[in-house]
PDB file of C-alpha atoms in Angstrom:
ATOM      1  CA  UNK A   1      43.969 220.040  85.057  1.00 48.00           C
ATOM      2  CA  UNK A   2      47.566 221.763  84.408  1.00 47.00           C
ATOM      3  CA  UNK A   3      47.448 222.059  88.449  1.00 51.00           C
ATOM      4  CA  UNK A   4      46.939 218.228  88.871  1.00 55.00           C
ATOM      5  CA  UNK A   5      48.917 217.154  86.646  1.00 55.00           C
ATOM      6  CA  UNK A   6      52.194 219.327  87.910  1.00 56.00           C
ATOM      7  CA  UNK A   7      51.376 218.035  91.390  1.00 57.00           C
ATOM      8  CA  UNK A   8      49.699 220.677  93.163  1.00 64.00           C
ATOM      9  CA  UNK A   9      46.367 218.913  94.511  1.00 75.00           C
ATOM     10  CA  UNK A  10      45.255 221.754  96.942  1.00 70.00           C
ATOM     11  CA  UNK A  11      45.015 224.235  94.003  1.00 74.00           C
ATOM     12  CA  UNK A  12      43.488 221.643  91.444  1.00 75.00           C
ATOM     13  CA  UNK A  13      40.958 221.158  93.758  1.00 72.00           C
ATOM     14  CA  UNK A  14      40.118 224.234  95.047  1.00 77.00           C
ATOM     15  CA  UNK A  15      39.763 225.324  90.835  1.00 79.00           C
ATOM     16  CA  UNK A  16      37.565 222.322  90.287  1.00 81.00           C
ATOM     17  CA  UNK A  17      35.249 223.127  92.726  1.00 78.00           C
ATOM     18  CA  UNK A  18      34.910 226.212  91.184  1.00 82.00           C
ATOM     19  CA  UNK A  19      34.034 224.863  87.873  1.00 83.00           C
ATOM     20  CA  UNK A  20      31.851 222.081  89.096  1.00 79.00           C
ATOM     21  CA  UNK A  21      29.554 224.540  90.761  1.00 81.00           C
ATOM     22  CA  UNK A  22      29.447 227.196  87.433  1.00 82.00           C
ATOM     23  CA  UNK A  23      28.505 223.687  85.265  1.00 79.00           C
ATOM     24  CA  UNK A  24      25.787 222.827  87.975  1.00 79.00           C
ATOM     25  CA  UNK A  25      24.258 226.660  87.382  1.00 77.00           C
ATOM     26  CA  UNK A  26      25.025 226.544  83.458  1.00 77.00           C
ATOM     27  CA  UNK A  27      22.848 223.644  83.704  1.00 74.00           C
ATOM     28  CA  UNK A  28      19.693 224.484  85.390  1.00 73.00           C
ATOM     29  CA  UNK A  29      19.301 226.950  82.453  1.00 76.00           C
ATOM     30  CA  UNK A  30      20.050 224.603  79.642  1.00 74.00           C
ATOM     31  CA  UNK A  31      21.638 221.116  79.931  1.00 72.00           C
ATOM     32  CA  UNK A  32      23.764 221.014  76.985  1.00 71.00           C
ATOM     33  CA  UNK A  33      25.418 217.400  76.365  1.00 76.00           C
ATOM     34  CA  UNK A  34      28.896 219.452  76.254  1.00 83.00           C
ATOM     35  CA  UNK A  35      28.472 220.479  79.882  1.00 86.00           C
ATOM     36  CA  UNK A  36      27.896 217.039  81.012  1.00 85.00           C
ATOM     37  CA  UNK A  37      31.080 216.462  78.989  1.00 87.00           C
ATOM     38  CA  UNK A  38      33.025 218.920  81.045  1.00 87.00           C
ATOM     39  CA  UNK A  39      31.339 217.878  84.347  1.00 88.00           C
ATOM     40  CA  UNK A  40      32.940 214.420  83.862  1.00 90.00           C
ATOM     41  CA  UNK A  41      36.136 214.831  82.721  1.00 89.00           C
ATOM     42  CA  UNK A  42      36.511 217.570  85.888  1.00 90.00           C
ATOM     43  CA  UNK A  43      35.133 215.121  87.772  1.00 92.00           C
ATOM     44  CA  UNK A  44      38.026 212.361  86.597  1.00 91.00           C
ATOM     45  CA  UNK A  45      40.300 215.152  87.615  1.00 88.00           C
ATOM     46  CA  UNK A  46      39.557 215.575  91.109  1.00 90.00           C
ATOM     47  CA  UNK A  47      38.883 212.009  91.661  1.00 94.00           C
ATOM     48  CA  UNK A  48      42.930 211.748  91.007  1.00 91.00           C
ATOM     49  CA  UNK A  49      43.627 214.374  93.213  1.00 89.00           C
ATOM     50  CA  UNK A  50      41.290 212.992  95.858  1.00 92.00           C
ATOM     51  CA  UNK A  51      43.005 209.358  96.053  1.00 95.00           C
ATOM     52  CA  UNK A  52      46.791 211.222  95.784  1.00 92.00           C
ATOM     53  CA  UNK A  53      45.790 213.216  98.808  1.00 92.00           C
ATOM     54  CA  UNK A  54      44.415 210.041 100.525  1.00 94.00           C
ATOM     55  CA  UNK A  55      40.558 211.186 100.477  1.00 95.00           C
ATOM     56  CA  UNK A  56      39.505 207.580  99.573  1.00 97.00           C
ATOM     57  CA  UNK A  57      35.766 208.222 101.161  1.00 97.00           C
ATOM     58  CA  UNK A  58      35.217 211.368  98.516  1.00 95.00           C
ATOM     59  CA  UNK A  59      36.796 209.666  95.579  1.00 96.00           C
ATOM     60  CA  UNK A  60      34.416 206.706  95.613  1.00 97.00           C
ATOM     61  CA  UNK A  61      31.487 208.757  96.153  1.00 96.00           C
ATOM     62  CA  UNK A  62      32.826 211.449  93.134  1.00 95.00           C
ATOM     63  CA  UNK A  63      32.974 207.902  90.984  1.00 96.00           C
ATOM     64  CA  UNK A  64      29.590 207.004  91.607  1.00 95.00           C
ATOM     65  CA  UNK A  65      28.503 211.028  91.035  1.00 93.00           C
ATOM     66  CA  UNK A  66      30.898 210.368  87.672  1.00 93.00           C
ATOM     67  CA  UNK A  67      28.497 207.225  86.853  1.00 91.00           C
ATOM     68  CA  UNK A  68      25.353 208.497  87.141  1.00 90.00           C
ATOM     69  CA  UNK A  69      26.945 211.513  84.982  1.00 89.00           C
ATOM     70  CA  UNK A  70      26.846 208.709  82.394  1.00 86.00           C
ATOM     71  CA  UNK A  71      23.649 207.118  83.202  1.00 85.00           C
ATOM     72  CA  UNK A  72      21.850 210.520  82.379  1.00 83.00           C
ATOM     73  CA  UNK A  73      23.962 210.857  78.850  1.00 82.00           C
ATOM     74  CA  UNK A  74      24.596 207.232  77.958  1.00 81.00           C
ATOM     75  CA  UNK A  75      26.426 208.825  75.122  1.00 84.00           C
ATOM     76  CA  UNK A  76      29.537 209.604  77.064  1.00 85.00           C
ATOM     77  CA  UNK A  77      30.128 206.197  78.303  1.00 82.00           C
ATOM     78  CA  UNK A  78      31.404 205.360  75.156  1.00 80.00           C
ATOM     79  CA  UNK A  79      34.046 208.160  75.435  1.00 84.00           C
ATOM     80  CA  UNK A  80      34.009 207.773  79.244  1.00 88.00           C
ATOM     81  CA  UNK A  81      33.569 204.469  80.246  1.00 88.00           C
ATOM     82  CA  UNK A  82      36.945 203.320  80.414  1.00 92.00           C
ATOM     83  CA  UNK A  83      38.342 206.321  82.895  1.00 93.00           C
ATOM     84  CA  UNK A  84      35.864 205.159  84.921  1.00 93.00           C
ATOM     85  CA  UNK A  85      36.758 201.128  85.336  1.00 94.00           C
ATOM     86  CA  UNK A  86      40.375 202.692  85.421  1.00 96.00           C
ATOM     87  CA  UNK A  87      39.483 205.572  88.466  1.00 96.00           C
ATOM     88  CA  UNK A  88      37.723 202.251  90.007  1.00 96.00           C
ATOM     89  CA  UNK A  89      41.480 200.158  89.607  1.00 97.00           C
ATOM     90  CA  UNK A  90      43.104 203.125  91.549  1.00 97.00           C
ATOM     91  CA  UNK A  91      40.475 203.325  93.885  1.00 98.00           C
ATOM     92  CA  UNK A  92      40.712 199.737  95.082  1.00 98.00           C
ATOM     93  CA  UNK A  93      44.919 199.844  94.474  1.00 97.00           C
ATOM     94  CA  UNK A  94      44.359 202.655  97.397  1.00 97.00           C
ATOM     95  CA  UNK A  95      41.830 200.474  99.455  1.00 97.00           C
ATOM     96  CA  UNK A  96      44.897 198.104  99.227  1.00 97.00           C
ATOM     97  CA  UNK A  97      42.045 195.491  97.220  1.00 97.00           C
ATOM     98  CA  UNK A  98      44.166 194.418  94.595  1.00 97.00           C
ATOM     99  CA  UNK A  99      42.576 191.672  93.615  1.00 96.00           C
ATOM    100  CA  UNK A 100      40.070 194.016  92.369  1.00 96.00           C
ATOM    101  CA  UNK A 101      41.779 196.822  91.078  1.00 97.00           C
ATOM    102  CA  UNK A 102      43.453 194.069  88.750  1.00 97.00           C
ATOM    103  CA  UNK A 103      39.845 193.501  87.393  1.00 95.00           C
ATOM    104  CA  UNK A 104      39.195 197.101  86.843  1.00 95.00           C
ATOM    105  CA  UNK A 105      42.013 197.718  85.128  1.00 96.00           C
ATOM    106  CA  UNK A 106      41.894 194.861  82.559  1.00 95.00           C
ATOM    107  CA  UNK A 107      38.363 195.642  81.980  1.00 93.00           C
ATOM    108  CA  UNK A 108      39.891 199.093  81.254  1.00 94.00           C
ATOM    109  CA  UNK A 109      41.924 197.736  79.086  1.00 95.00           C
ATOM    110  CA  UNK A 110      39.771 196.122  76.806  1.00 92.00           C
ATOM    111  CA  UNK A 111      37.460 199.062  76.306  1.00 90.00           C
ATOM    112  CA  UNK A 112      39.752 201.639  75.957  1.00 92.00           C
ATOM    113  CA  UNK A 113      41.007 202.452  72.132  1.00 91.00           C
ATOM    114  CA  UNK A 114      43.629 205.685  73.274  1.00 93.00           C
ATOM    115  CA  UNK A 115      46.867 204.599  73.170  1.00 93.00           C
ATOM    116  CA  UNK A 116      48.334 207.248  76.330  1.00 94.00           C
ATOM    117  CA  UNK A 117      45.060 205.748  78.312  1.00 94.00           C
ATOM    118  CA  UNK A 118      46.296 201.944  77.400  1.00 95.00           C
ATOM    119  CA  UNK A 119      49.761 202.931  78.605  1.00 95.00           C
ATOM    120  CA  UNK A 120      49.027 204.307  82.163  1.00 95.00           C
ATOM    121  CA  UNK A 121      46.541 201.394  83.313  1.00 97.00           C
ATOM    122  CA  UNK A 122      49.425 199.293  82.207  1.00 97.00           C
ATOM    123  CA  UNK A 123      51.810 201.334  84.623  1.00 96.00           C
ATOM    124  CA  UNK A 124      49.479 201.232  86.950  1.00 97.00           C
ATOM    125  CA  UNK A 125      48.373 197.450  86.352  1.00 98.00           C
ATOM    126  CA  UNK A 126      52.201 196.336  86.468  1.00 97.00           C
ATOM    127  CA  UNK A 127      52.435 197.662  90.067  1.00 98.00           C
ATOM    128  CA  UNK A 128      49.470 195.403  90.768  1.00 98.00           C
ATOM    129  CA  UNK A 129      51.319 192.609  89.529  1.00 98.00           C
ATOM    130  CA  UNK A 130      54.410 194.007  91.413  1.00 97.00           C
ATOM    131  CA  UNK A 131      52.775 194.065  94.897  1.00 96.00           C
ATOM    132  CA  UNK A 132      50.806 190.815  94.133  1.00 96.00           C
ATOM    133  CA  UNK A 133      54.082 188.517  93.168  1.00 96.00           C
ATOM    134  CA  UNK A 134      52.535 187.817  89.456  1.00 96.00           C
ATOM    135  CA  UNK A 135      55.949 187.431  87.993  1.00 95.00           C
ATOM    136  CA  UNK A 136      54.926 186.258  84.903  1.00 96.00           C
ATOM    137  CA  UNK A 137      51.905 188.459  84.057  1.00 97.00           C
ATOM    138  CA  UNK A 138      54.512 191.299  85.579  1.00 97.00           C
ATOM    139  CA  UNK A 139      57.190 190.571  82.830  1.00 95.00           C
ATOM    140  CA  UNK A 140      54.427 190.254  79.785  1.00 96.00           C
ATOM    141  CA  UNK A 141      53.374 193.771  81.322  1.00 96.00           C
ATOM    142  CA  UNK A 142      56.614 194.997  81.493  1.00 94.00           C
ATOM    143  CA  UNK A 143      57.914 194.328  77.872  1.00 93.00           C
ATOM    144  CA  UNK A 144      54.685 195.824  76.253  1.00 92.00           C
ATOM    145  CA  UNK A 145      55.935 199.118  78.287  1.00 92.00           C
ATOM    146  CA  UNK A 146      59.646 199.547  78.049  1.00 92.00           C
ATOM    147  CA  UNK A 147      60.274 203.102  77.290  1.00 92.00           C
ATOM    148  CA  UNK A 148      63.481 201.678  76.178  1.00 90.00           C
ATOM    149  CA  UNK A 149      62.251 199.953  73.678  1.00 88.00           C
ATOM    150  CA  UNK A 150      58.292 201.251  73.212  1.00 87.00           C
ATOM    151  CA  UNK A 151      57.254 204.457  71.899  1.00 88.00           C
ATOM    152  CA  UNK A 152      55.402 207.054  74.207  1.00 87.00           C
ATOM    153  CA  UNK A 153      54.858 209.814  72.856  1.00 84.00           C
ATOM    154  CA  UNK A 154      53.864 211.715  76.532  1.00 90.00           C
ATOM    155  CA  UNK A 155      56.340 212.924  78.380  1.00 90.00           C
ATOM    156  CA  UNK A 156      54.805 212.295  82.014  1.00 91.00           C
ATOM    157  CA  UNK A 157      54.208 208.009  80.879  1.00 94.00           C
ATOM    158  CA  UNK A 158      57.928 208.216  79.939  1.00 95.00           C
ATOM    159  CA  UNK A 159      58.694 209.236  82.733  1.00 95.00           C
ATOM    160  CA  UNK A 160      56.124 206.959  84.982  1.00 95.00           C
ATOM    161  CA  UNK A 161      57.570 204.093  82.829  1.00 95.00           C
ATOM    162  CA  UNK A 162      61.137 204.599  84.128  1.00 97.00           C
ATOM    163  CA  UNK A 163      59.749 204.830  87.442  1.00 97.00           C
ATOM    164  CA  UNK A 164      57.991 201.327  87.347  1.00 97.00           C
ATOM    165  CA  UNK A 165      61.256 199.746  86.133  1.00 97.00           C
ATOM    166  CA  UNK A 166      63.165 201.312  88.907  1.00 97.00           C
ATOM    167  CA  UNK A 167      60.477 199.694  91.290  1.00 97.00           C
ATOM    168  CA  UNK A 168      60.576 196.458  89.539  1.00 97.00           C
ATOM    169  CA  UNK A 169      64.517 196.376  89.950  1.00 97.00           C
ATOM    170  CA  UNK A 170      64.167 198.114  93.962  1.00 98.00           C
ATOM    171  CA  UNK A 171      61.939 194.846  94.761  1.00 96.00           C
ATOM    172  CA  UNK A 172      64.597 192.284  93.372  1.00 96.00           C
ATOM    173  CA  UNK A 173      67.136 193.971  95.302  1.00 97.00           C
ATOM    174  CA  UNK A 174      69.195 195.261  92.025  1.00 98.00           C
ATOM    175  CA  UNK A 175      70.016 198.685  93.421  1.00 98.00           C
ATOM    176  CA  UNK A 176      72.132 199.942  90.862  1.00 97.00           C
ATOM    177  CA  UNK A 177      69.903 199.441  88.313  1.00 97.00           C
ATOM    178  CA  UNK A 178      66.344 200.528  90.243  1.00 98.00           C
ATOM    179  CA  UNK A 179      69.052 204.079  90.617  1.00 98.00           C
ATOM    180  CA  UNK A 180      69.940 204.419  86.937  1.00 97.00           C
ATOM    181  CA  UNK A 181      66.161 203.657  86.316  1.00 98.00           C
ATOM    182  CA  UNK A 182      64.914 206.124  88.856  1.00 98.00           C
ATOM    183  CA  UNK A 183      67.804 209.205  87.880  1.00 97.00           C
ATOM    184  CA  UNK A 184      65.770 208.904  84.634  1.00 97.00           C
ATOM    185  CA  UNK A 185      62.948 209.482  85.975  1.00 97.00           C
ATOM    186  CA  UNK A 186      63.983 212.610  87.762  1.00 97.00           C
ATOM    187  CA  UNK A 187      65.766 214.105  84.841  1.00 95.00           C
ATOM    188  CA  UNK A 188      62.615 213.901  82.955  1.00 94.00           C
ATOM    189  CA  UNK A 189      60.191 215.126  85.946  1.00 93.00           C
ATOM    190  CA  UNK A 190      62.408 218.076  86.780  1.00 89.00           C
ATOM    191  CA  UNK A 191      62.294 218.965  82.606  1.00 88.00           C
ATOM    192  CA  UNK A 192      58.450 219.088  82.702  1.00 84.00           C
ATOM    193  CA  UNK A 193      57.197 220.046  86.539  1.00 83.00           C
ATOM    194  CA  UNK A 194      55.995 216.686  87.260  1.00 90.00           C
ATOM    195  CA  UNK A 195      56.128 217.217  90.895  1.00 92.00           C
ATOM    196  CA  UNK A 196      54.342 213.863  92.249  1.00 92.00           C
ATOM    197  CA  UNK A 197      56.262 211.725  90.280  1.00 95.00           C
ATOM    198  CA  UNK A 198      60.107 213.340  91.420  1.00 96.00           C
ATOM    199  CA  UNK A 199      58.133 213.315  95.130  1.00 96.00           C
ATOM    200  CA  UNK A 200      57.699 209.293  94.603  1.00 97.00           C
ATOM    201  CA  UNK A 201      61.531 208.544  92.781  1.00 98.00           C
ATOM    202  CA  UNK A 202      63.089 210.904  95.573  1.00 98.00           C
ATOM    203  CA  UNK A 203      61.346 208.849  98.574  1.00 98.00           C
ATOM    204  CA  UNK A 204      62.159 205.327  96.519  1.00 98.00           C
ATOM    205  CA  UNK A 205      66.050 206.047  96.023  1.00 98.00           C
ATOM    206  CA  UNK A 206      66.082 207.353 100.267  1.00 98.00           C
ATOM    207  CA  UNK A 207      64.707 203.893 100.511  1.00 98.00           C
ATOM    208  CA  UNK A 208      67.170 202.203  98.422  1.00 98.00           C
ATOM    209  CA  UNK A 209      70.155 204.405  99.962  1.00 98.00           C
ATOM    210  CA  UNK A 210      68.824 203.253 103.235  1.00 97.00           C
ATOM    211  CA  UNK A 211      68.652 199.346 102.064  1.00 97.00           C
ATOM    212  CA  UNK A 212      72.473 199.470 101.405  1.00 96.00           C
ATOM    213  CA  UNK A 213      73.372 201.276 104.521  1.00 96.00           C
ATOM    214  CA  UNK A 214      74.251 204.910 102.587  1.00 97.00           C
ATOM    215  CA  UNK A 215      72.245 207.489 105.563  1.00 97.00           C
ATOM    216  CA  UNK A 216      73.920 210.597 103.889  1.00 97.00           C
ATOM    217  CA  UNK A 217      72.228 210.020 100.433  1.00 98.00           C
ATOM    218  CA  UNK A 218      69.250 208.684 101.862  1.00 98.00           C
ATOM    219  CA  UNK A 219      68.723 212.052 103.749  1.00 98.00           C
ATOM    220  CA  UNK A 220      69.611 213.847 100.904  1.00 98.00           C
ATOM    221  CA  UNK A 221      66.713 212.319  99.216  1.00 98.00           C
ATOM    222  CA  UNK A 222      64.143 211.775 101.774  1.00 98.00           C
ATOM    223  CA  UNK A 223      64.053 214.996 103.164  1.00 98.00           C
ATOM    224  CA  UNK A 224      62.946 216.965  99.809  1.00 97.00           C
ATOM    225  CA  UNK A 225      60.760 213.926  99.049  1.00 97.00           C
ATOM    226  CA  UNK A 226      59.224 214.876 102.240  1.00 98.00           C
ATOM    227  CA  UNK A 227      59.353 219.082 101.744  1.00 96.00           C
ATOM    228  CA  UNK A 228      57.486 218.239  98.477  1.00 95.00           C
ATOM    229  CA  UNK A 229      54.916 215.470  99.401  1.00 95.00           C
ATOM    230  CA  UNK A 230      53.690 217.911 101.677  1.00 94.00           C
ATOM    231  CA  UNK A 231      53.751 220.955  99.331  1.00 91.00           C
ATOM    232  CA  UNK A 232      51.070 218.517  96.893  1.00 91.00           C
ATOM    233  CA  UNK A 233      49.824 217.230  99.533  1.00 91.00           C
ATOM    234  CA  UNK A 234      50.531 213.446  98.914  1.00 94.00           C
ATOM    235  CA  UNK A 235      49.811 211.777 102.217  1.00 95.00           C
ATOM    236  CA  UNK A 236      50.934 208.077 100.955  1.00 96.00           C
ATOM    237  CA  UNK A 237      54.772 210.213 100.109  1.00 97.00           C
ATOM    238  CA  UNK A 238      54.247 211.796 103.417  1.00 98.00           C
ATOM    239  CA  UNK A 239      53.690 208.200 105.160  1.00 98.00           C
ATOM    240  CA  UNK A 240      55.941 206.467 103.409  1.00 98.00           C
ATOM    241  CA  UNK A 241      58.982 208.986 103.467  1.00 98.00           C
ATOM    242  CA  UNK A 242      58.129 209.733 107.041  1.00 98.00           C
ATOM    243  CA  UNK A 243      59.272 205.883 108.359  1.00 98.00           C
ATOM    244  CA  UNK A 244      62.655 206.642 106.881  1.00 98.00           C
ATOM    245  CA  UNK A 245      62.963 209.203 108.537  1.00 98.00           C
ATOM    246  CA  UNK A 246      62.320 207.713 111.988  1.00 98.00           C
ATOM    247  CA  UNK A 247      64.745 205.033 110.564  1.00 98.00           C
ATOM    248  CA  UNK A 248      67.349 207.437 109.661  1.00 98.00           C
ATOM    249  CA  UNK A 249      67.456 209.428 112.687  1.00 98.00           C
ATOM    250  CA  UNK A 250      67.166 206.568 114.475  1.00 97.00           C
ATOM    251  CA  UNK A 251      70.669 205.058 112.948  1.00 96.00           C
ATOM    252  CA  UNK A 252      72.342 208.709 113.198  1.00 95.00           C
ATOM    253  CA  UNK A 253      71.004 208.310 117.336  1.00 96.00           C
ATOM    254  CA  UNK A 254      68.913 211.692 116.722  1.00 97.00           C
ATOM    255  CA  UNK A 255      66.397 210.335 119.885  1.00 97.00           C
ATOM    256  CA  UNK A 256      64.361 214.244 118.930  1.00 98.00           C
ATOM    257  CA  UNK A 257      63.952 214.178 115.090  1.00 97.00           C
ATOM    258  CA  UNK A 258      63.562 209.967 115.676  1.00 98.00           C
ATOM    259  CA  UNK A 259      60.846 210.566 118.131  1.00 98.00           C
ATOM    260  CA  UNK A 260      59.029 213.752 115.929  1.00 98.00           C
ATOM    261  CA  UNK A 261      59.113 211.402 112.859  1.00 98.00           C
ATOM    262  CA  UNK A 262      58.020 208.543 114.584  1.00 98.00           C
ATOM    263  CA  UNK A 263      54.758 210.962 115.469  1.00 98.00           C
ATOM    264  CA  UNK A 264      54.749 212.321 111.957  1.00 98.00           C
ATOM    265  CA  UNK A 265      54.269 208.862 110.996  1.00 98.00           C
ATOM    266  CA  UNK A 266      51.326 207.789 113.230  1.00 98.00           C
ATOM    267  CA  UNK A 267      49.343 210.702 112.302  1.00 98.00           C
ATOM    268  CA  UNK A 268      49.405 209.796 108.975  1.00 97.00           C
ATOM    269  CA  UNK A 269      48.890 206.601 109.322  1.00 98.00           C
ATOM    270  CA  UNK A 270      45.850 206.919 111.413  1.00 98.00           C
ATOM    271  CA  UNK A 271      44.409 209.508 108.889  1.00 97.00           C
ATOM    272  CA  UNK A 272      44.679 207.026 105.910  1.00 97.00           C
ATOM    273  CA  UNK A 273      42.963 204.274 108.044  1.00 97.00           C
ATOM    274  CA  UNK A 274      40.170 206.141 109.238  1.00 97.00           C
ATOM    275  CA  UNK A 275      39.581 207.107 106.013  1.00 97.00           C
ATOM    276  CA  UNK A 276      40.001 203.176 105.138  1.00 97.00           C
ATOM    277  CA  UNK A 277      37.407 202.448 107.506  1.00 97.00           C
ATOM    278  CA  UNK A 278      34.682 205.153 106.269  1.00 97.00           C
ATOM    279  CA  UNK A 279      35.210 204.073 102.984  1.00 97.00           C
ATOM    280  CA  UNK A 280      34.855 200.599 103.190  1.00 97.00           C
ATOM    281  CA  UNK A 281      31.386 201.655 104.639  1.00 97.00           C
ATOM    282  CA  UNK A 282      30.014 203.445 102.166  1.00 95.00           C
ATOM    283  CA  UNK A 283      27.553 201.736  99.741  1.00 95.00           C
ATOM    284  CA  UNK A 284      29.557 203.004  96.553  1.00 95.00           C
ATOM    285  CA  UNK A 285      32.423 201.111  97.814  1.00 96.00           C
ATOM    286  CA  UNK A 286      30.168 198.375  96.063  1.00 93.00           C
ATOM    287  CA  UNK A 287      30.850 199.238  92.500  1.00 93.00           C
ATOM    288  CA  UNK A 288      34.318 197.629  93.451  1.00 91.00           C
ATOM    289  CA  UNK A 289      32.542 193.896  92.941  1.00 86.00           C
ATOM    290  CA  UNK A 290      31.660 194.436  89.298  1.00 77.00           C
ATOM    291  CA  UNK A 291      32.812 191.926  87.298  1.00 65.00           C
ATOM    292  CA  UNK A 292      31.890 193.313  83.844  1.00 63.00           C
ATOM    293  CA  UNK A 293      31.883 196.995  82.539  1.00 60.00           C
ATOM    294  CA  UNK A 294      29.482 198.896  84.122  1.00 64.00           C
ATOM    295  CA  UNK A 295      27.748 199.675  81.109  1.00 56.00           C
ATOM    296  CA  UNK A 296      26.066 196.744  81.473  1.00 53.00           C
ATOM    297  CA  UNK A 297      24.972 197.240  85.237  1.00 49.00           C
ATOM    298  CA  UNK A 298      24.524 200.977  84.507  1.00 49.00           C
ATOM    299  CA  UNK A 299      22.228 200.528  81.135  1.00 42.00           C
ATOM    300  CA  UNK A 300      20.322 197.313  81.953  1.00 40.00           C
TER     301      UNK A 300
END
C-alpha cells in the first residue's frame, strides 16, 4: 500500500500479488471474515494501480472479483461498499464515460461516512465536472474542497486539492494562478514522496509553459514529468507528456527528438486504446450501468 501510494505501481503490484495468493491458501484452511477483509482492501489497492498504469481490462475484472468478495461476506459491504461505487467512478473516468463515473461517484458519496474518502471522490468528482463543462456543480464542488479554506487533515488530499485548483485555473486560461496553485502542489509532494501526483503537476505546468510560448521551462518540466511517469509507470503521464514533447521539439526544429516523440506518443496511444477496446468488451464492463448501489443488485 506504502508502494502505491508513493507512486511506484510495478512494485505495489508485484507485492500484492504476493499477498493475494498467501490469503487464497490461508483460506482453503480456514476462511476467517478478517482474510476476506484483507483480500478486499488489497484488492482496492491494485485496482488503483491497475487504472494508473492504464490496465483498464484487469481493473474492471479485479472490481467485479472485489464484488463478489462482498457478495460472499455481505458484512463488508457496509465497510466496503463505497470504495467500490468510487473504484467504479475511476474506472469509467478512464473509459473516458463520464457521464457514468459522475453517477458512481455521487452514489459514493452518499454512502460513504469517512471524511478523507468524502474528500477524494470530490477531487476526483470535480474533474468530472471540469472535463464535462458543469460550471456550476464545478464551483459548489470546488468551495466544499478549498484547502485554503477547508480542513484536510491528509497530506496527499492537500496536496491533490491544490492540484485540482491549478487545473481549474489551467482550463480558464489563468496561468499565473493554475502555477502558484500547482508550485503548491509540488512543495507538498516532494515533502511526502508522492511521486504520481509531482509526475501529473510537472507535465500540467510543461503544458502551461508551452500555452504561453515559454519552451525552456516547459522542457524543464516535461522532461522529469516524463523520467518519472515512466519510473511508476503512469502511461496516461507518459501519453500526455509525450505530445509536448513532439510539440516542443518540434518549435526548437529538433526533426530527431520531434520524430522519436511523435513515436513515443503513438505507442502509447495505441496501448491505451486497445486496452479501451478489450474492455469495453468484457461483460463486467456492465456494472458501469448501475444506477443504484450495488448492494441492492448484489443482495437482491
Amino acid at each position: 500500500m506504502h508502494s502505491m501510494q508513493a507512486g511506484y505501481m510495478d512494485k505495489a503490484h508485484k507485492y500484492t500479488d504476493k499477498a493475494l495468493l498467501q490469503i487464497e491458501k490461508l483460506k482453503i484452511i480456514d476462511s476467517h471474515p478478517i482474510l476476506a477483509a484483507f483480500q478486499l482492501m488489497l484488492l482496492e489497492h491494485i485496482i488503483m494501480c491497475r487504472l494508473v498504469m492504464g490496465q483498464k481490462s484487469a481493473a474492471i475484472q479485479e472490481i467485479s472479483q472485489a464484488c463478489q468478495v462482498c457478495t460472499q461476506n455481505p458484512r463488508l459491504f457496509s465497510t466496503h461498499g463505497s470504495q467500490l461505487h468510487t473504484l467504479l467512478g475511476l474506472y469509467a473516468m478512464s473509459m473516458n464515460c463520464m457521464e457514468r463515473a459522475e453517477v458512481q461517484f455521487n452514489t459514493a458519496l452518499r454512502s460513504t461516512s469517512s471524511t478523507e474518502l468524502w474528500q477524494f471522490i470530490s477531487f476526483n468528482l470535480a474533474i468530472v465536472y471540469l472535463r464535462t463543462g458543469k460550471q456550476q456543480d464545478l464551483a459548489t464542488i470546488l468551495e466544499r474542497i478549498d484547502p485554503e479554506r477547508t480542513q484536510i487533515a491528509s497530506h496527499s488530499l492537500r496536496a491533490a486539492g491544490y492540484y485540482v485548483r491549478g487545473l481549474h485555473a489551467f482550463f480558464q486560461a489563468r496561468y499565473n494562478e493554475a502555477k502558484r496553485y500547482l508550485r503548491e502542489t509540488l512543495k507538498m509532494t516532494n515533502l511526502e514522496d508522492l511521486n504520481r501526483l509531482t509526475a501529473c503537476s510537472l507535465v500540467l505546468l510543461g503544458h502551461i509553459f508551452l500555452s504561453v510560448g515559454n519552451t525552456t521551462e516547459s522542457m524543464n518540466m516535461v522532461s522529469p514529468a516524463m523520467q518519472l511517469a515512466s519510473k511508476i509507470p503512469d502511461l496516461h503521464v507518459q501519453l500526455w507528456a509525450s505530445a509536448l514533447l513532439r510539440d516542443l521539439y518540434q518549435m526548437l526544429r529538433d526533426p530527431i527528438r520531434e520524430a522519436e516523440s511523435y513515436q513515443m506518443h503513438n505507442d502509447f496511444s495505441q496501448q491505451l486504446l486497445e486496452d479501451h477496446y478489450q474492455s469495453s468488451q468484457q461483460p463486467e464492463h456492465n456494472l458501469l450501468q448501475v444506477n443504484t448501489y450495488l448492494h441492492n443488485i448484489l443482495f437482491i
